[in-house]
Short mmCIF file of C-alpha atoms in Angstrom, two decimals:
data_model
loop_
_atom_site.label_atom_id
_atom_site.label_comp_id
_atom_site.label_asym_id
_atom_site.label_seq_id
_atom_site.Cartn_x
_atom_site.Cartn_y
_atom_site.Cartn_z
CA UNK A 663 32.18 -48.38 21.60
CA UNK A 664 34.20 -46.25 18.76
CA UNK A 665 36.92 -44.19 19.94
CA UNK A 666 36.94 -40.41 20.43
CA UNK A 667 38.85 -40.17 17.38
CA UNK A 668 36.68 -41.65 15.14
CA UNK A 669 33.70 -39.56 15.89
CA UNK A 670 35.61 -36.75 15.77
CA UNK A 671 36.47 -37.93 12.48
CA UNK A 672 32.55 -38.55 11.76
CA UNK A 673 31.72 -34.96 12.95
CA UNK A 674 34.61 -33.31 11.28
CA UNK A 675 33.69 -35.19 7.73
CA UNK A 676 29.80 -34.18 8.42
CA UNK A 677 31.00 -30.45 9.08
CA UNK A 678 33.05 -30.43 6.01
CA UNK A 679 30.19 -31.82 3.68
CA UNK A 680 27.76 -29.51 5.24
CA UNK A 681 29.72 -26.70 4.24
CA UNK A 682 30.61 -27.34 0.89
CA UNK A 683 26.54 -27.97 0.20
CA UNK A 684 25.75 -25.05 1.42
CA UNK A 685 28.35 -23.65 -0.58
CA UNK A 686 27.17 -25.47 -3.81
CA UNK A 687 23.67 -24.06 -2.83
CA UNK A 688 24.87 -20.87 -2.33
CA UNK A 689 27.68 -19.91 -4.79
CA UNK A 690 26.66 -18.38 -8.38
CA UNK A 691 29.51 -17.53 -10.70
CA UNK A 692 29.66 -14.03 -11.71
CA UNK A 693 29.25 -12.79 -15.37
CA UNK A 694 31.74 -11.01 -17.33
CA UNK A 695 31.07 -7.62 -18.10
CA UNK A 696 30.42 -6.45 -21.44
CA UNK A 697 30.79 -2.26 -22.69
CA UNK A 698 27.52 -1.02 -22.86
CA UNK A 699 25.48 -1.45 -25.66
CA UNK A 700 24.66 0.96 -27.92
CA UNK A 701 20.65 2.29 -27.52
CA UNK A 702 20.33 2.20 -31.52
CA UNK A 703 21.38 -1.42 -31.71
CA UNK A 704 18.06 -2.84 -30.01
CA UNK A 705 15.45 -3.18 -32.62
CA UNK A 706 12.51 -0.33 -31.98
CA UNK A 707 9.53 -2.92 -31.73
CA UNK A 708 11.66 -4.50 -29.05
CA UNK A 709 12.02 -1.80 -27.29
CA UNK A 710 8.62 -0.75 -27.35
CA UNK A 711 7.26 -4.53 -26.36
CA UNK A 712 9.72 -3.90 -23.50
CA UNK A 713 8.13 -0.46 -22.57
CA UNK A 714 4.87 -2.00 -22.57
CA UNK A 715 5.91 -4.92 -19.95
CA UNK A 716 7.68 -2.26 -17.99
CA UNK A 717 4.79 -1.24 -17.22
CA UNK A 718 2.84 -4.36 -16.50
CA UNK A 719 5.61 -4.86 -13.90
CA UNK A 720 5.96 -1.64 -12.42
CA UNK A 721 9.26 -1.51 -12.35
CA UNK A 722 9.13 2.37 -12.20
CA UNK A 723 7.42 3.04 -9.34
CA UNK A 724 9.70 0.11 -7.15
CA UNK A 725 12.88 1.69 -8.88
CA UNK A 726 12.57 5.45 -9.06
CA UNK A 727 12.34 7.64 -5.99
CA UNK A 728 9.79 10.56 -5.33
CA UNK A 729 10.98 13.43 -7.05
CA UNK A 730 14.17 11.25 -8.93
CA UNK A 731 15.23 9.72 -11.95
CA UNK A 732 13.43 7.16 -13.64
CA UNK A 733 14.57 3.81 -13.07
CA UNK A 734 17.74 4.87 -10.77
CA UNK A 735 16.63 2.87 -7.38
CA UNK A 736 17.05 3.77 -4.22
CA UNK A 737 13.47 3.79 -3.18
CA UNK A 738 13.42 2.27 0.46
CA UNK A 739 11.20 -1.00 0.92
CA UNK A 740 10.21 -1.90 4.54
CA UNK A 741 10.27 -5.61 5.29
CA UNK A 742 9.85 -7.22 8.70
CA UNK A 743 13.40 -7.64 8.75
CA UNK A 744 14.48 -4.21 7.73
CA UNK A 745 14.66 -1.43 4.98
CA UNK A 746 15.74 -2.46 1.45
CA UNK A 747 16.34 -0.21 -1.18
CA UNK A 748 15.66 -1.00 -4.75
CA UNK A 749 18.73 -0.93 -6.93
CA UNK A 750 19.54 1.75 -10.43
CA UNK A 751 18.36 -0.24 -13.21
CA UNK A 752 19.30 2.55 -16.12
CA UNK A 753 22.24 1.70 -18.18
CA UNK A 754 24.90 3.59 -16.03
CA UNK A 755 27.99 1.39 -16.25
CA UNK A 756 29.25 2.07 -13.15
CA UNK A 757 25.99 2.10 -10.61
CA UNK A 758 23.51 1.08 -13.03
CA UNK A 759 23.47 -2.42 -15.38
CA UNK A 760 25.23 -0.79 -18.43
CA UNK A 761 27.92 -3.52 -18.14
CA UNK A 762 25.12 -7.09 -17.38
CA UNK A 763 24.71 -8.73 -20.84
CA UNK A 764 21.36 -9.94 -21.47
CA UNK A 765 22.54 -13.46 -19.53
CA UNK A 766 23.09 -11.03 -16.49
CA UNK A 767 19.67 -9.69 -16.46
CA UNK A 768 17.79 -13.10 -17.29
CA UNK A 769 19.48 -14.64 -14.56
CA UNK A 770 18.52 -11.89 -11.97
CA UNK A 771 14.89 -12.21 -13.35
CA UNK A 772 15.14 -15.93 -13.33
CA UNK A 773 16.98 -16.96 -10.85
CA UNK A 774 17.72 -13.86 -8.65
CA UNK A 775 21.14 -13.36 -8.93
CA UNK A 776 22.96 -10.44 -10.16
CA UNK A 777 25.87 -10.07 -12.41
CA UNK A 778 28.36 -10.23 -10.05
CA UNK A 779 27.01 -13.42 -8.27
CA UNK A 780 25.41 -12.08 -5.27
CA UNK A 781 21.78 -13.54 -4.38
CA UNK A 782 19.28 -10.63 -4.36
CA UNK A 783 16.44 -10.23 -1.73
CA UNK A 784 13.05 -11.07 -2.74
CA UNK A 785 11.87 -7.93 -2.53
CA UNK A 786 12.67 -7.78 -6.18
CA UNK A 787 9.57 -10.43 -7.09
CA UNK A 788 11.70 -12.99 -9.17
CA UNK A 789 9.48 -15.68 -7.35
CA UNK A 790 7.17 -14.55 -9.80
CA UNK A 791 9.65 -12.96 -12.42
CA UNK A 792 10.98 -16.62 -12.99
CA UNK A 793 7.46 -17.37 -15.08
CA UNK A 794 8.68 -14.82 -17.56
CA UNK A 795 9.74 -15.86 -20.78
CA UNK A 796 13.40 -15.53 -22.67
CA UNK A 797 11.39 -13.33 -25.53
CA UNK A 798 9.98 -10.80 -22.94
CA UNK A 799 13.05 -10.51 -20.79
CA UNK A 800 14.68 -10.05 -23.76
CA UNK A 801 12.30 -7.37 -24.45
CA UNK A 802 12.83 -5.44 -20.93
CA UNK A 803 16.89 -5.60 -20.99
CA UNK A 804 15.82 -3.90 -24.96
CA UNK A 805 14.21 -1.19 -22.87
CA UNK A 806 16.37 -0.77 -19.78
CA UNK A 807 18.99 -0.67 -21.87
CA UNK A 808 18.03 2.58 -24.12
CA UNK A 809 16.82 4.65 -20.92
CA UNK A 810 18.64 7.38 -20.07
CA UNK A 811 21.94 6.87 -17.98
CA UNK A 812 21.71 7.52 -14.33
CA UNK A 813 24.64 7.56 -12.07
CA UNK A 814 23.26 6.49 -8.71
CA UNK A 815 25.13 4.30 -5.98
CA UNK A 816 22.91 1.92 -4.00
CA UNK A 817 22.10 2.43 -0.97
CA UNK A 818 23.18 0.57 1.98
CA UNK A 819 20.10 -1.98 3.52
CA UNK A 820 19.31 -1.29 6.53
CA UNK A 821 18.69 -5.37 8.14
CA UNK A 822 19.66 -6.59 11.02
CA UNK A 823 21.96 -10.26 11.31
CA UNK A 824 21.43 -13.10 10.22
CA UNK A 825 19.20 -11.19 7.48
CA UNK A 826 22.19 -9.14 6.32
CA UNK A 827 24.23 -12.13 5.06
CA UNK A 828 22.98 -13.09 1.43
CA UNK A 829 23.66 -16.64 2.10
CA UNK A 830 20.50 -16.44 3.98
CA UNK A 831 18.34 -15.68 0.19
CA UNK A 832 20.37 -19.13 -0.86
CA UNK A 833 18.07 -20.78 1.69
CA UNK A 834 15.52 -18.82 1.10
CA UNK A 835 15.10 -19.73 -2.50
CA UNK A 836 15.96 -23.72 -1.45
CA UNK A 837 13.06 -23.94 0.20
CA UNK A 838 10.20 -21.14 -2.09
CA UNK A 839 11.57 -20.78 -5.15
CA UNK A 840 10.02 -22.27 -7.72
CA UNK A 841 11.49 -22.23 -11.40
CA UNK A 842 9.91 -22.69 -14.40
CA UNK A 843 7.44 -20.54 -17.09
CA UNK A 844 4.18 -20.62 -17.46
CA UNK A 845 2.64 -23.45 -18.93
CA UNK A 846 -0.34 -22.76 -20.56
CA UNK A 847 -3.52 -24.61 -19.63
CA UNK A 848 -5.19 -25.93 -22.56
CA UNK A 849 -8.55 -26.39 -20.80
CA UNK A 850 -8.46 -22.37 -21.35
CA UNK A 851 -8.96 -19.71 -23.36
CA UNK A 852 -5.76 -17.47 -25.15
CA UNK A 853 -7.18 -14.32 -23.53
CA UNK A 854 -7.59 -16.71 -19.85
CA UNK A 855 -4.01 -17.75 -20.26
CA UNK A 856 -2.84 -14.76 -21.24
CA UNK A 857 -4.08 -13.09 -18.54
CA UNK A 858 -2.40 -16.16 -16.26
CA UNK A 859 0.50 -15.32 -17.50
CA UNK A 860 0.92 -11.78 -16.57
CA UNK A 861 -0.73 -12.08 -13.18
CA UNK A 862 1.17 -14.92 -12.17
CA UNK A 863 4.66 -13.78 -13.40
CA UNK A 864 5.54 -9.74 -14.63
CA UNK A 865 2.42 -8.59 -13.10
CA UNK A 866 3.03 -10.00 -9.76
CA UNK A 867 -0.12 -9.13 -8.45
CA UNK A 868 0.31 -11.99 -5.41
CA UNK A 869 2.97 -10.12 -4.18
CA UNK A 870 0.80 -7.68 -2.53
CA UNK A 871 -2.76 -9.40 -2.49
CA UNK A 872 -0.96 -12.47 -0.95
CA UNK A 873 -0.01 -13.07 3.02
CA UNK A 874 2.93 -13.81 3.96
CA UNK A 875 5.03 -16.58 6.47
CA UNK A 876 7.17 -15.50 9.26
CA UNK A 877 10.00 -15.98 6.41
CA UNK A 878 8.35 -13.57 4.06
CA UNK A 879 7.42 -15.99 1.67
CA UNK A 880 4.06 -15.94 0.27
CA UNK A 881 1.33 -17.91 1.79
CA UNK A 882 0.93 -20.16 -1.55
CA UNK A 883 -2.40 -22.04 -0.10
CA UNK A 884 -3.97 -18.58 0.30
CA UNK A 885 -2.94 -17.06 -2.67
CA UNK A 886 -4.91 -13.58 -3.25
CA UNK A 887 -6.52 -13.64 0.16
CA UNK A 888 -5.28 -10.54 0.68
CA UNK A 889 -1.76 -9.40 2.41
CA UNK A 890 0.03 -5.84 3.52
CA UNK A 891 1.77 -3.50 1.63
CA UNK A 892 3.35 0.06 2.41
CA UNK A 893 1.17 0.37 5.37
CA UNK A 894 -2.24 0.06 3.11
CA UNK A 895 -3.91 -3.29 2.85
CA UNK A 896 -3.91 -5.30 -0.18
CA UNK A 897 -7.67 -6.64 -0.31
CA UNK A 898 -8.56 -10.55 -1.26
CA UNK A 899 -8.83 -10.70 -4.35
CA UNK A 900 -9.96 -14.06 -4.56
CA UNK A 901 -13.80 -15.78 -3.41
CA UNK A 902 -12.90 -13.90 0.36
CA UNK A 903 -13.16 -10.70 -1.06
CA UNK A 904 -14.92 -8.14 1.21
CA UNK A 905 -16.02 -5.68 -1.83
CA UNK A 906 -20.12 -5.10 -0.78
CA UNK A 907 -20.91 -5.94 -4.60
CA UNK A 908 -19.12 -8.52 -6.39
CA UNK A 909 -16.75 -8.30 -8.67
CA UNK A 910 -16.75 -9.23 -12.61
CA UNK A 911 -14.72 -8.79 -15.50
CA UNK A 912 -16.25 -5.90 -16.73
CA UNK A 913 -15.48 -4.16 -13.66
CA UNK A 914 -12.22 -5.03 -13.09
CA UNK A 915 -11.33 -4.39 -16.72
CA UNK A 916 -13.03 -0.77 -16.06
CA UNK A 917 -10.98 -0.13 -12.66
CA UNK A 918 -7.80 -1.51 -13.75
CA UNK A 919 -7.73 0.82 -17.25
CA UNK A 920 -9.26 4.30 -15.44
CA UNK A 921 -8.49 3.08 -11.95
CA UNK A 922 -11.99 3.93 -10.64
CA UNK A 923 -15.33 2.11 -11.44
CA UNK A 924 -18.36 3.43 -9.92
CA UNK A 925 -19.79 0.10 -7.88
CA UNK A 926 -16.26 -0.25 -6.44
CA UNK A 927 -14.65 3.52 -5.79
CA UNK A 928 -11.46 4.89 -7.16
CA UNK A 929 -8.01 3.05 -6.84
CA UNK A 930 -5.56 4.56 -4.42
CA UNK A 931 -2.29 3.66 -2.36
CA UNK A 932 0.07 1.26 -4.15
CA UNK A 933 -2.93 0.35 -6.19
CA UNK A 934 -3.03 3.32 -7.60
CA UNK A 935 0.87 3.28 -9.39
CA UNK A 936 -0.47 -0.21 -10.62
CA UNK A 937 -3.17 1.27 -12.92
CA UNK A 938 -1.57 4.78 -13.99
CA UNK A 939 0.98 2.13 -15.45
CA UNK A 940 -2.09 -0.25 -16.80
CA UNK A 941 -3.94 2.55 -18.60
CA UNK A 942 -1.05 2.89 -21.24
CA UNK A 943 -0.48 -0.62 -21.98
CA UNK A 944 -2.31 -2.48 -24.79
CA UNK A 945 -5.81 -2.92 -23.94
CA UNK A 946 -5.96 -5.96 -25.00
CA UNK A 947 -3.32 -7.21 -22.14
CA UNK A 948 -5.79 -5.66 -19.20
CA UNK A 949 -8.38 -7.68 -20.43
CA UNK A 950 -6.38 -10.38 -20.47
CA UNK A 951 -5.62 -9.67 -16.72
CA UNK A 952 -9.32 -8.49 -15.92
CA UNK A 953 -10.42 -12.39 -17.44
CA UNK A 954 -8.24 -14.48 -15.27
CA UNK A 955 -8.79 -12.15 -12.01
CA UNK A 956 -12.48 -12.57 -13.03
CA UNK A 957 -11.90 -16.01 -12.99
CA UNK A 958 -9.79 -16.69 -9.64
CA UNK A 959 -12.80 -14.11 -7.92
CA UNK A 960 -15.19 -17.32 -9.01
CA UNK A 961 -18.98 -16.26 -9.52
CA UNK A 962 -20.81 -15.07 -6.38
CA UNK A 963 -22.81 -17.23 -4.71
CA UNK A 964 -26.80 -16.43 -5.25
CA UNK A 965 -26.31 -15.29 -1.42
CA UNK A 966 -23.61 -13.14 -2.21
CA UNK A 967 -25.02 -11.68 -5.23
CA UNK A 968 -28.07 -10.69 -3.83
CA UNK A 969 -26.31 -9.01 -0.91
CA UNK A 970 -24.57 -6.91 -3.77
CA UNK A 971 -27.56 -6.15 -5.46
CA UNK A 972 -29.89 -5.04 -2.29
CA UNK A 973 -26.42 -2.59 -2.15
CA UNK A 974 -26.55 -1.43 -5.50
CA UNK A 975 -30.16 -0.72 -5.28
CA UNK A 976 -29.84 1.17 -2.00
CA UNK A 977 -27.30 3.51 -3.50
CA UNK A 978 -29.02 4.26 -6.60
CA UNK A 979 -31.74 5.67 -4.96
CA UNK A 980 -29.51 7.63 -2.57
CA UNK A 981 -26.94 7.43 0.29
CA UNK A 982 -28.44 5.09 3.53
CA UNK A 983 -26.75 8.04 5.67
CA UNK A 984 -28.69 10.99 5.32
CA UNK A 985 -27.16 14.45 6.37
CA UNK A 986 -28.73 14.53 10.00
CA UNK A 987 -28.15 10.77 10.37
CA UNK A 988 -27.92 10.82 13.94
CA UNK A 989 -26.66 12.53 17.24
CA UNK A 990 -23.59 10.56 17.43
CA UNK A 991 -20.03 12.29 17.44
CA UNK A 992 -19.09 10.05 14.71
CA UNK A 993 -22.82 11.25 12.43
CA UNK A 994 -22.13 14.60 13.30
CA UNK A 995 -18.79 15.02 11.80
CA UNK A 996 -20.40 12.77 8.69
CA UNK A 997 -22.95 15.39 8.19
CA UNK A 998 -20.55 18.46 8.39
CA UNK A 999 -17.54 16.88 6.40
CA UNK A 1000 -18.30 13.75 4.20
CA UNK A 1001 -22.22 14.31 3.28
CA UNK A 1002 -21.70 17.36 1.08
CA UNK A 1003 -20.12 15.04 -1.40
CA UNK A 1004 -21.51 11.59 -0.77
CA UNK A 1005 -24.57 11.86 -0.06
CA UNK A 1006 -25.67 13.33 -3.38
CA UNK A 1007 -25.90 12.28 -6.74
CA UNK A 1008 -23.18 14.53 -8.18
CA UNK A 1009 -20.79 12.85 -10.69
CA UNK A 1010 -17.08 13.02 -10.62
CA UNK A 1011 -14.86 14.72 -9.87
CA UNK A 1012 -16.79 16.52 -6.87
CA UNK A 1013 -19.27 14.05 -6.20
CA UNK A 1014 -17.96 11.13 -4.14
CA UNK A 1015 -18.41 7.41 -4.64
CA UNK A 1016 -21.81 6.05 -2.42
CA UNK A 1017 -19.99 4.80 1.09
CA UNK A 1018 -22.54 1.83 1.26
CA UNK A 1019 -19.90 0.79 -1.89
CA UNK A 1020 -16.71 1.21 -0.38
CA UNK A 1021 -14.82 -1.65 0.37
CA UNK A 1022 -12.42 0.39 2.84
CA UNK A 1023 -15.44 0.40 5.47
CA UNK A 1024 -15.77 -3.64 4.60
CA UNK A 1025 -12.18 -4.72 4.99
CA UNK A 1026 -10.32 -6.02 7.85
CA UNK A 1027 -9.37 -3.05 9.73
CA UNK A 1028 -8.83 1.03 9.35
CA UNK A 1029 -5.85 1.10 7.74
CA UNK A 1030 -6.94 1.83 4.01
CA UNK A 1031 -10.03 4.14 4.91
CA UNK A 1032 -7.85 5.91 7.53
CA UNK A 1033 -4.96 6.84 4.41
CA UNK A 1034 -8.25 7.99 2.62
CA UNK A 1035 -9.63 10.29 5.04
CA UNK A 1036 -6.30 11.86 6.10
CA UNK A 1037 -4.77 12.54 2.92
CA UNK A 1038 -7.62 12.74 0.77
CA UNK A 1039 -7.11 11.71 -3.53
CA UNK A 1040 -5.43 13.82 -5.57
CA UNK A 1041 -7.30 13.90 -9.45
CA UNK A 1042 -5.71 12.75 -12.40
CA UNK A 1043 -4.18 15.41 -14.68
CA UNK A 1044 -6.43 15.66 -17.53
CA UNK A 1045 -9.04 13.76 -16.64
CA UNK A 1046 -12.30 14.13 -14.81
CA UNK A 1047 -11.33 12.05 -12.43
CA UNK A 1048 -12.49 11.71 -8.13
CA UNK A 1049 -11.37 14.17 -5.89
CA UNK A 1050 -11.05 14.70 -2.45
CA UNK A 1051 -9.70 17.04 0.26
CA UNK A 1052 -7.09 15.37 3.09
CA UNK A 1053 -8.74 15.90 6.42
CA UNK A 1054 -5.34 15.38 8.28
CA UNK A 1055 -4.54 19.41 8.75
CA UNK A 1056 -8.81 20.15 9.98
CA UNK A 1057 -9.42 16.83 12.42
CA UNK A 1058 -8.14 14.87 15.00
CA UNK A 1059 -7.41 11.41 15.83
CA UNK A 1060 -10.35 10.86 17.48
CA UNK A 1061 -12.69 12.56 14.87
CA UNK A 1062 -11.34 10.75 12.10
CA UNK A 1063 -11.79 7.41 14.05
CA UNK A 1064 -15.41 8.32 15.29
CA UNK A 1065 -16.63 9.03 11.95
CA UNK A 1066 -14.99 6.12 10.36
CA UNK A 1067 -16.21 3.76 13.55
CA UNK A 1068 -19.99 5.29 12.88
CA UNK A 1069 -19.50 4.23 9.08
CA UNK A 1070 -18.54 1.06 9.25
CA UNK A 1071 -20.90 0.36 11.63
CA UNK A 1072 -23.93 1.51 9.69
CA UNK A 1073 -22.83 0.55 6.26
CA UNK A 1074 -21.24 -3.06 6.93
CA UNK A 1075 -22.36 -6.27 8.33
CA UNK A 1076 -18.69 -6.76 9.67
CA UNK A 1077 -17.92 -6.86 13.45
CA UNK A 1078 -17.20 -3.16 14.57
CA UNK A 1079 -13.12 -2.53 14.16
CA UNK A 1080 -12.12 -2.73 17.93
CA UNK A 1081 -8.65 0.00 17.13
CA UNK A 1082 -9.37 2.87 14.76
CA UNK A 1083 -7.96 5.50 16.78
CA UNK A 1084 -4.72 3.74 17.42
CA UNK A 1085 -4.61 2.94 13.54
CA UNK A 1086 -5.49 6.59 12.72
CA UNK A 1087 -2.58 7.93 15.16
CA UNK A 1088 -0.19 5.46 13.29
CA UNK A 1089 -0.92 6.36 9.96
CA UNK A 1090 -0.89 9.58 10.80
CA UNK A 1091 3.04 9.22 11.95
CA UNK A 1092 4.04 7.23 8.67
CA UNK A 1093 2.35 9.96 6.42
CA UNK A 1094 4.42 12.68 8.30
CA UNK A 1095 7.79 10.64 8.18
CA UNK A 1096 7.13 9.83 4.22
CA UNK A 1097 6.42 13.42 3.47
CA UNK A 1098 9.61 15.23 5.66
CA UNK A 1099 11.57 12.27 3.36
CA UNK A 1100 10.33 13.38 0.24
CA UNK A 1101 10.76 17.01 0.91
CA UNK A 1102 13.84 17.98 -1.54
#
């Protein structure tokens, strides 16, 4: 039998070697810091590629604030584990990334790690950042870099232990980060790869249409089946999709550029920032995107498509839900509130999308139809674009969720949602808290 000292020895030699891997898979060296570069040394095409990726990424609307300065963080990201705030990305020296040389920033869009070292949460998508080329991160820091100065400190994150400890992301990335750019398949076309490319790396678009694992990693076997973001849900965007008529690259192409398409309804929530950034961006890059989505969709099933065209065909010759549909609560408040507008054949921006089309009465619960109904959709300046009034000031809980139980009931062929009012009260809340934060 060995001695007590020699397994102590044993134990003490595995502790030691336990900690110095996790300190090898931790540790990152920090960068030196260089004085700022000067905005008129980037080249201007450079800067204007960058602008253009920007946007594919939406790094404004993730780091700006209601109401702030563009690009100077702070905006607060719930998690399961906590608030996050996103960090000032302007060229501030101080609280910004004036001082990260271009090796600073490729590394935190790489790899995840800022200049200093420090492992960043994966809120900031570099699980899909890391498919980026060298040439367009180059191109971003070209951009970042000739925005206008912000001074803004970061915030402090709001997570509770062990997820306060940025040791934990070192894990974290041992066991879902995946390096490496995008390889292009040659079994496809440029525009199909293209599109691959931006979807599956700047775009990120799996970050919100993908669920997640009790670690907050995405769900890689269900990728695009959907997943929840800001308290809206991110519908499948893959062969599960709920949408009554299916989806093609036409359509998307249409929706993603003007964020509405008339088979499909108008683009709202998170969704919504996505395409006010995609409707500046080359048009060839959205089709790019609209061809690969089209793809990962697949074509509809003869089933499926005929479901979607027995829809469109009932909505072209008017709504199913006529005015005096029925005696219910739920019909009632349809016919005083919601039938002025969709149940005619008015275009944009008064008349409303057919509800037999709406995929918020086909997905998996309330939440997306209940943020419809209670804060309505605001038009687009300078275009004739939807509109419609928030109901949240004129109805109650229980009004909103009868109406909303009465039209998913007679529009889908889904199972009646079992919670609306309980969804309706909780939206409700979050609106309320969001707008008292966003007051000035």
């Amino acid at each position: 039998m060995a001695s007590p000292r020699i397994i102590g020895g044993i134990v003490a030699v595995a502790v030691i070697a336990g900690a110095i891997a996790a300190f090898a898979v931790a540790w990152r060296p920090a960068i030196s810091a260089v004085d700022p570069p000067a905005p008129q040394s980037f080249d201007s095409a450079l800067v204007k590629r960058g602008r253009d990726l920007a946007a594919i990424g939406n790094c404004n609307d993730c780091h700006t604030v209601r109401g702030g300065k563009d690009f100077a963080g702070g905006l607060p990201v719930p998690t399961p584990f906590g608030i996050i705030y996103s960090s000032n990305i302007t060229p501030d020296p101080e609280t910004g990334i004036g001082r990260w040389p271009e090796a600073a920033f490729r590394r935190a869009m790489q790899s995840g790690v800022n200049r200093d070292g420090q492992h960043l949460y994966p809120t900031f998508p570099y699980d899909h950042f890391t498919h980026v080329t060298d040439e367009d991160d180059r191109a971003l820091y070209a951009y970042l870099m000739t925005r206008r100065p912000v001074r803004a400190s970061a915030h402090e994150n709001d997570l509770a232990f062990p997820f306060n400890q940025r040791i934990a992301v070192a894990g974290w990335k041992v066991l879902f980060l995946r390096h490496g750019t995008y390889q292009p398949d040659p079994a496809q076309s440029a525009e199909w790869n293209r599109g691959a490319y931006l979807v599956e790396g700047l775009a990120h678009c799996g970050a919100c249409h993908t669920p997640r694992n009790a670690l907050g990693a995405e769900k890689t076997q269900a990728s695009f089946a959907g997943g929840d973001v800001d308290n809206w849900h991110a519908y499948a965007i893959n062969g599960q999709s709920s949408a009554p008529v299916p989806w093609d690259a036409e359509a998307l192409f249409r929706y993603l550029r003007q964020g509405w398409h008339p088979d499909h309804g108008v683009a709202r929530g998170p969704m919504a920032e996505v395409v006010s950034n995609l409707s500046e961006v080359p048009e060839s890059d959205v089709r790019a995107i609209a061809t690969y989505m089209a793809s990962v969709f697949g074509a509809p099933t003869l089933e499926r498509k005929r479901r979607g065209d027995e829809v469109l065909a009932r909505a072209s010759s008017g709504s199913p839900l006529p005015a005096n549909g029925g005696a219910t609560s739920g019909a009632q408040i349809y016919a005083a509130a919601c039938a002025g507008c969709h149940a005619t054949d008015r275009a944009p921006p008064f008349g409303g999308i057919n509800l037999a089309l709406s995929t918020a009465l086909t997905g998996p619960d309330a939440r997306n139809a209940a943020n419809i109904v209670l804060s309505g959709i605001r038009p687009t300046a300078g275009e004739r674009s939807p509109i419609m009034p928030g109901f949240a000031d004129s109805m109650s809980d229980g009004q909103i969720a009868a109406v909303l139980d009465y039209l998913r009931t007679r529009l889908s062929n889904a199972p009646p949602w079992t919670n609306t009012a309980d969804i309706v009260r909780d939206i409700r809340r979050i609106q309320t808290v969001l707008l008292q934060r966003d007051q000035p």
